[in-house]
PDB file of C-alpha atoms in Angstrom:
ATOM      1  CA  MET A  22      -0.253  -0.138  -0.251  1.00  0.00           C
ATOM      2  CA  SER A  23       1.545   2.952  -0.798  1.00  0.00           C
ATOM      3  CA  ASP A  24      -0.408   5.592   0.962  1.00  0.00           C
ATOM      4  CA  ARG A  25       0.921   5.815   4.665  1.00  0.00           C
ATOM      5  CA  SER A  26      -0.922   8.881   5.675  1.00  0.00           C
ATOM      6  CA  SER A  27      -1.130  10.059   9.206  1.00  0.00           C
ATOM      7  CA  SER A  28      -4.374   8.290  10.958  1.00  0.00           C
ATOM      8  CA  ARG A  29      -6.668   5.980   9.320  1.00  0.00           C
ATOM      9  CA  ILE A  30      -8.899   6.915  11.918  1.00  0.00           C
ATOM     10  CA  PRO A  31     -12.268   6.254   9.309  1.00  0.00           C
ATOM     11  CA  ALA A  32     -14.416   9.563   8.484  1.00  0.00           C
ATOM     12  CA  ALA A  33     -17.449   8.042   9.518  1.00  0.00           C
ATOM     13  CA  ALA A  34     -15.139   8.037  13.219  1.00  0.00           C
ATOM     14  CA  ARG A  35     -16.976  10.929  14.958  1.00  0.00           C
ATOM     15  CA  VAL A  36     -15.321  13.034  17.961  1.00  0.00           C
ATOM     16  CA  ASP A  37     -17.475  12.129  21.035  1.00  0.00           C
ATOM     17  CA  ALA A  38     -17.584  14.012  24.155  1.00  0.00           C
ATOM     18  CA  PRO A  39     -15.095  15.322  26.594  1.00  0.00           C
ATOM     19  CA  VAL A  40     -12.964  12.991  29.169  1.00  0.00           C
ATOM     20  CA  THR A  41     -13.360  13.858  32.729  1.00  0.00           C
ATOM     21  CA  PRO A  42     -10.668  14.173  34.998  1.00  0.00           C
ATOM     22  CA  ALA A  43     -12.334  11.302  37.123  1.00  0.00           C
ATOM     23  CA  GLN A  44     -12.031   9.263  33.879  1.00  0.00           C
ATOM     24  CA  LEU A  45      -8.524   9.980  33.149  1.00  0.00           C
ATOM     25  CA  ARG A  46      -7.637   8.908  36.910  1.00  0.00           C
ATOM     26  CA  GLU A  47      -8.306   5.978  36.723  1.00  0.00           C
ATOM     27  CA  ILE A  48      -6.396   5.205  33.218  1.00  0.00           C
ATOM     28  CA  GLY A  49      -2.521   4.095  34.542  1.00  0.00           C
ATOM     29  CA  LEU A  50      -1.017   6.323  31.939  1.00  0.00           C
ATOM     30  CA  PHE A  51      -2.441   9.230  34.299  1.00  0.00           C
ATOM     31  CA  GLY A  52      -0.979   7.841  37.501  1.00  0.00           C
ATOM     32  CA  ALA A  53       0.217  10.202  39.823  1.00  0.00           C
ATOM     33  CA  LEU A  54      -0.361  13.943  37.855  1.00  0.00           C
ATOM     34  CA  PRO A  55      -2.270  15.989  39.999  1.00  0.00           C
ATOM     35  CA  ASP A  56      -5.810  17.675  38.704  1.00  0.00           C
ATOM     36  CA  ASP A  57      -4.452  21.389  38.226  1.00  0.00           C
ATOM     37  CA  VAL A  58      -2.653  18.509  34.901  1.00  0.00           C
ATOM     38  CA  LEU A  59      -5.995  16.667  34.299  1.00  0.00           C
ATOM     39  CA  GLU A  60      -7.671  19.667  33.690  1.00  0.00           C
ATOM     40  CA  HIS A  61      -5.850  20.615  31.000  1.00  0.00           C
ATOM     41  CA  LEU A  62      -5.450  17.755  29.647  1.00  0.00           C
ATOM     42  CA  CYS A  63      -9.750  17.116  29.257  1.00  0.00           C
ATOM     43  CA  GLY A  64      -9.413  20.257  27.751  1.00  0.00           C
ATOM     44  CA  THR A  65      -6.959  19.874  25.022  1.00  0.00           C
ATOM     45  CA  LEU A  66      -7.134  15.516  23.909  1.00  0.00           C
ATOM     46  CA  LYS A  67      -9.882  14.406  22.149  1.00  0.00           C
ATOM     47  CA  THR A  68     -12.051  12.163  21.825  1.00  0.00           C
ATOM     48  CA  LEU A  69     -13.525   9.710  19.190  1.00  0.00           C
ATOM     49  CA  ARG A  70     -15.893   7.358  18.688  1.00  0.00           C
ATOM     50  CA  VAL A  71     -15.237   4.530  16.254  1.00  0.00           C
ATOM     51  CA  HIS A  72     -17.348   1.286  15.255  1.00  0.00           C
ATOM     52  CA  PRO A  73     -16.913  -2.044  14.936  1.00  0.00           C
ATOM     53  CA  GLY A  74     -14.099  -3.303  11.971  1.00  0.00           C
ATOM     54  CA  ASP A  75     -12.352   0.204  11.845  1.00  0.00           C
ATOM     55  CA  VAL A  76      -9.041   0.393  11.466  1.00  0.00           C
ATOM     56  CA  ILE A  77      -7.531   2.205  13.625  1.00  0.00           C
ATOM     57  CA  PHE A  78      -4.193   2.833  12.284  1.00  0.00           C
ATOM     58  CA  ARG A  79      -1.943   0.278   9.609  1.00  0.00           C
ATOM     59  CA  GLU A  80       1.687  -1.175   9.750  1.00  0.00           C
ATOM     60  CA  GLY A  81       4.289   0.684   8.016  1.00  0.00           C
ATOM     61  CA  ASP A  82       1.677   3.869   8.410  1.00  0.00           C
ATOM     62  CA  HIS A  83       3.325   7.059   9.432  1.00  0.00           C
ATOM     63  CA  GLY A  84       2.305   8.058  13.074  1.00  0.00           C
ATOM     64  CA  ARG A  85       2.663  10.571  15.938  1.00  0.00           C
ATOM     65  CA  GLU A  86      -0.529   9.480  18.291  1.00  0.00           C
ATOM     66  CA  LEU A  87      -0.964   6.970  20.962  1.00  0.00           C
ATOM     67  CA  TYR A  88      -4.969   5.918  21.643  1.00  0.00           C
ATOM     68  CA  VAL A  89      -6.713   4.762  25.268  1.00  0.00           C
ATOM     69  CA  VAL A  90      -9.622   2.860  24.495  1.00  0.00           C
ATOM     70  CA  LEU A  91     -12.206   4.253  27.356  1.00  0.00           C
ATOM     71  CA  GLU A  92     -14.991   1.736  25.554  1.00  0.00           C
ATOM     72  CA  GLY A  93     -15.202  -1.706  23.703  1.00  0.00           C
ATOM     73  CA  GLU A  94     -12.235  -3.648  22.451  1.00  0.00           C
ATOM     74  CA  MET A  95      -9.336  -3.176  19.857  1.00  0.00           C
ATOM     75  CA  GLU A  96      -7.229  -5.999  18.209  1.00  0.00           C
ATOM     76  CA  VAL A  97      -3.644  -5.621  17.546  1.00  0.00           C
ATOM     77  CA  MET A  98      -2.564  -7.721  13.959  1.00  0.00           C
ATOM     78  CA  LYS A  99       0.844  -8.418  13.152  1.00  0.00           C
ATOM     79  CA  LYS A 100       2.321  -9.413   9.926  1.00  0.00           C
ATOM     80  CA  SER A 101       4.505 -12.398   9.613  1.00  0.00           C
ATOM     81  CA  ARG A 102       7.451 -12.948   6.647  1.00  0.00           C
ATOM     82  CA  ARG A 103       5.115 -14.396   4.753  1.00  0.00           C
ATOM     83  CA  GLY A 104       1.915 -11.937   5.131  1.00  0.00           C
ATOM     84  CA  ARG A 105      -0.300 -13.477   7.147  1.00  0.00           C
ATOM     85  CA  ASP A 106      -2.445 -11.401   9.809  1.00  0.00           C
ATOM     86  CA  THR A 107      -1.655 -12.670  13.265  1.00  0.00           C
ATOM     87  CA  ARG A 108      -3.590 -11.366  16.360  1.00  0.00           C
ATOM     88  CA  VAL A 109      -0.755 -10.839  18.454  1.00  0.00           C
ATOM     89  CA  ALA A 110      -3.491  -8.647  21.494  1.00  0.00           C
ATOM     90  CA  ILE A 111      -6.814  -7.424  22.302  1.00  0.00           C
ATOM     91  CA  PHE A 112      -7.087  -3.910  24.388  1.00  0.00           C
ATOM     92  CA  GLY A 113      -9.795  -3.346  26.467  1.00  0.00           C
ATOM     93  CA  PRO A 114     -10.318  -0.448  28.895  1.00  0.00           C
ATOM     94  CA  ASN A 115      -7.588   2.077  30.215  1.00  0.00           C
ATOM     95  CA  ASP A 116      -5.398   0.776  27.538  1.00  0.00           C
ATOM     96  CA  ALA A 117      -2.952   2.415  26.365  1.00  0.00           C
ATOM     97  CA  PHE A 118      -1.544   1.423  22.087  1.00  0.00           C
ATOM     98  CA  GLY A 119       0.103   2.963  20.147  1.00  0.00           C
ATOM     99  CA  GLU A 120       2.731   4.380  22.091  1.00  0.00           C
ATOM    100  CA  MET A 121       5.592   3.826  20.073  1.00  0.00           C
ATOM    101  CA  SER A 122       4.263   7.070  17.832  1.00  0.00           C
ATOM    102  CA  ILE A 123       5.421   9.043  20.464  1.00  0.00           C
ATOM    103  CA  ILE A 124       9.044   7.165  21.668  1.00  0.00           C
ATOM    104  CA  ASP A 125      10.547   7.410  18.307  1.00  0.00           C
ATOM    105  CA  LEU A 126      10.134   7.524  14.255  1.00  0.00           C
ATOM    106  CA  GLN A 127       9.431   4.882  13.363  1.00  0.00           C
ATOM    107  CA  PRO A 128       6.535   3.567  11.276  1.00  0.00           C
ATOM    108  CA  ARG A 129       3.780   1.548  13.048  1.00  0.00           C
ATOM    109  CA  SER A 130       4.584  -2.071  14.321  1.00  0.00           C
ATOM    110  CA  ALA A 131       1.096  -3.617  13.635  1.00  0.00           C
ATOM    111  CA  SER A 132      -2.088  -2.259  12.292  1.00  0.00           C
ATOM    112  CA  VAL A 133      -5.144  -2.252  15.463  1.00  0.00           C
ATOM    113  CA  ARG A 134      -8.996  -2.302  14.572  1.00  0.00           C
ATOM    114  CA  SER A 135     -12.020  -2.420  16.293  1.00  0.00           C
ATOM    115  CA  LEU A 136     -13.798  -5.144  17.143  1.00  0.00           C
ATOM    116  CA  GLY A 137     -17.206  -3.377  18.350  1.00  0.00           C
ATOM    117  CA  GLN A 138     -17.897   0.385  18.467  1.00  0.00           C
ATOM    118  CA  ALA A 139     -15.545   1.977  20.818  1.00  0.00           C
ATOM    119  CA  ARG A 140     -14.548   5.024  22.109  1.00  0.00           C
ATOM    120  CA  LEU A 141     -11.141   6.486  21.665  1.00  0.00           C
ATOM    121  CA  LEU A 142      -8.823   9.037  23.875  1.00  0.00           C
ATOM    122  CA  ARG A 143      -6.827  10.610  21.334  1.00  0.00           C
ATOM    123  CA  VAL A 144      -2.805  11.680  22.502  1.00  0.00           C
ATOM    124  CA  SER A 145      -0.892  13.496  19.681  1.00  0.00           C
ATOM    125  CA  SER A 146       3.253  14.529  19.637  1.00  0.00           C
ATOM    126  CA  GLU A 147       1.189  18.039  19.635  1.00  0.00           C
ATOM    127  CA  ASP A 148      -0.354  16.876  22.723  1.00  0.00           C
ATOM    128  CA  MET A 149       2.394  15.990  24.465  1.00  0.00           C
ATOM    129  CA  ASP A 150       4.916  19.225  23.043  1.00  0.00           C
ATOM    130  CA  ALA A 151       1.659  20.892  24.949  1.00  0.00           C
ATOM    131  CA  LEU A 152       2.138  19.141  28.097  1.00  0.00           C
ATOM    132  CA  TYR A 153       5.769  19.693  28.388  1.00  0.00           C
ATOM    133  CA  ARG A 154       5.796  24.093  28.258  1.00  0.00           C
ATOM    134  CA  PHE A 155       2.387  23.407  30.231  1.00  0.00           C
ATOM    135  CA  ASP A 156       4.327  20.793  33.349  1.00  0.00           C
ATOM    136  CA  LEU A 157       6.932  19.563  32.245  1.00  0.00           C
ATOM    137  CA  LYS A 158       7.262  16.945  35.408  1.00  0.00           C
ATOM    138  CA  ALA A 159       3.872  15.714  33.848  1.00  0.00           C
ATOM    139  CA  TYR A 160       4.767  15.742  30.840  1.00  0.00           C
ATOM    140  CA  THR A 161       7.504  13.416  32.617  1.00  0.00           C
ATOM    141  CA  LEU A 162       5.292  11.313  34.742  1.00  0.00           C
ATOM    142  CA  ILE A 163       3.901  10.514  31.374  1.00  0.00           C
ATOM    143  CA  VAL A 164       6.950   9.516  29.433  1.00  0.00           C
ATOM    144  CA  LEU A 165       7.877   7.523  32.519  1.00  0.00           C
ATOM    145  CA  ASN A 166       4.167   5.499  32.625  1.00  0.00           C
ATOM    146  CA  ILE A 167       4.665   4.437  29.029  1.00  0.00           C
ATOM    147  CA  ALA A 168       8.209   2.702  29.381  1.00  0.00           C
ATOM    148  CA  ARG A 169       6.688   1.223  32.292  1.00  0.00           C
ATOM    149  CA  GLU A 170       4.570  -0.815  29.903  1.00  0.00           C
ATOM    150  CA  MET A 171       6.496  -0.740  27.363  1.00  0.00           C
ATOM    151  CA  SER A 172       8.756  -2.703  29.388  1.00  0.00           C
ATOM    152  CA  ARG A 173       5.926  -4.713  31.451  1.00  0.00           C
ATOM    153  CA  ARG A 174       5.109  -5.720  27.647  1.00  0.00           C
ATOM    154  CA  LEU A 175       8.758  -6.783  26.394  1.00  0.00           C
ATOM    155  CA  ARG A 176       8.824  -9.190  30.193  1.00  0.00           C
ATOM    156  CA  VAL A 177       5.439 -10.331  29.067  1.00  0.00           C
ATOM    157  CA  THR A 178       6.576 -10.920  25.377  1.00  0.00           C
ATOM    158  CA  ASP A 179      10.295 -12.502  26.580  1.00  0.00           C
ATOM    159  CA  GLY A 180       7.865 -14.862  28.923  1.00  0.00           C
ATOM    160  CA  LEU A 181       6.161 -16.113  25.233  1.00  0.00           C
ATOM    161  CA  LEU A 182       8.726 -16.160  23.270  1.00  0.00           C
ATOM    162  CA  ALA A 183      10.687 -18.323  25.764  1.00  0.00           C
ATOM    163  CA  ASP A 184       7.595 -21.120  26.754  1.00  0.00           C
ATOM    164  CA  PHE A 185       7.481 -20.654  22.121  1.00  0.00           C
ATOM    165  CA  ALA A 186      10.827 -22.028  21.885  1.00  0.00           C
ATOM    166  CA  SER A 187      11.106 -24.229  24.460  1.00  0.00           C
ATOM    167  CA  ASN A 188       8.035 -26.018  22.996  1.00  0.00           C
ATOM    168  CA  LEU A 189       9.282 -26.307  19.841  1.00  0.00           C
ATOM    169  CA  LEU A 190      12.174 -28.006  20.588  1.00  0.00           C
ATOM    170  CA  ASP A 191      10.599 -30.618  22.561  1.00  0.00           C
ATOM    171  CA  GLU A 192       8.877 -31.294  19.569  1.00  0.00           C
ATOM    172  CA  TYR A 193      12.229 -31.257  17.550  1.00  0.00           C
ATOM    173  CA  VAL A 194      14.550 -32.849  19.583  1.00  0.00           C
ATOM    174  CA  VAL A 195      14.731 -35.303  20.682  1.00  0.00           C
ATOM    175  CA  ALA A 196      15.666 -35.463  25.033  1.00  0.00           C
ATOM    176  CA  ASP A 197      16.987 -39.065  24.748  1.00  0.00           C
ATOM    177  CA  PRO A 198      18.965 -39.962  21.506  1.00  0.00           C
ATOM    178  CA  PRO A 199      18.737 -43.623  20.065  1.00  0.00           C
ATOM    179  CA  ALA A 200      21.819 -45.529  21.516  1.00  0.00           C
ATOM    180  CA  ARG A 201      24.375 -45.667  18.485  1.00  0.00           C
ATOM    181  CA  PRO A 202      24.906 -49.234  16.749  1.00  0.00           C
ATOM    182  CA  ARG A 203      28.429 -51.002  17.715  1.00  0.00           C
TER     183      ARG A 203
END
C-alpha cells in the first residue's frame, strides 16, 4: 500500500464528548498526575467514537499519536514474514496503544482495528509538546508511565517467546537419542 497517511481513523469516526478528570485518574498512563494537569488534559485531548471493523492505523503507517481505549475492545494485528495477519493482543478499557509513535519516529509496528463500538482518547505528539510547556513534571511522568508499560509488555513477550521456543525444541529435538549400534 503506497498511501502512508498519518491517521487511518475513518471519516465516519466522530469526535465524542470530552473525557473527565475522574476518567483520566483510572488510566495508568495518567497515574500520579495532579488535578490541574488532569483538567488541562481534559480541555485539550480529543475523544473519538469508532465502529466495528474500523482500522485505527495499519502496520507501516507513519503516526504521531497514541490512543487509550475508554470503551470497547481493539485488536492488534501483526504481519508475519509470509504476509499473514496474526492477532498479537486485544486491548480493552484503560489500555493504551500506539505509544511507540510518541517515543520514536519509526513506522507503526502493527495494525489496530476495533472489534465493536468503541470510544478512544487520542493523545498526539502535539498534545505531549503542549503538556511539556504546561507542566514538565507531568510530561515526565507520562513518558515514564509509557516506558513502564512498554517494559511490562516486553517482559510478557519474553516469557511467551521462551515458552514457544521451549515447546518447539521439545517437539523437534529428541530428549534421549537412540543408542548407537556398535
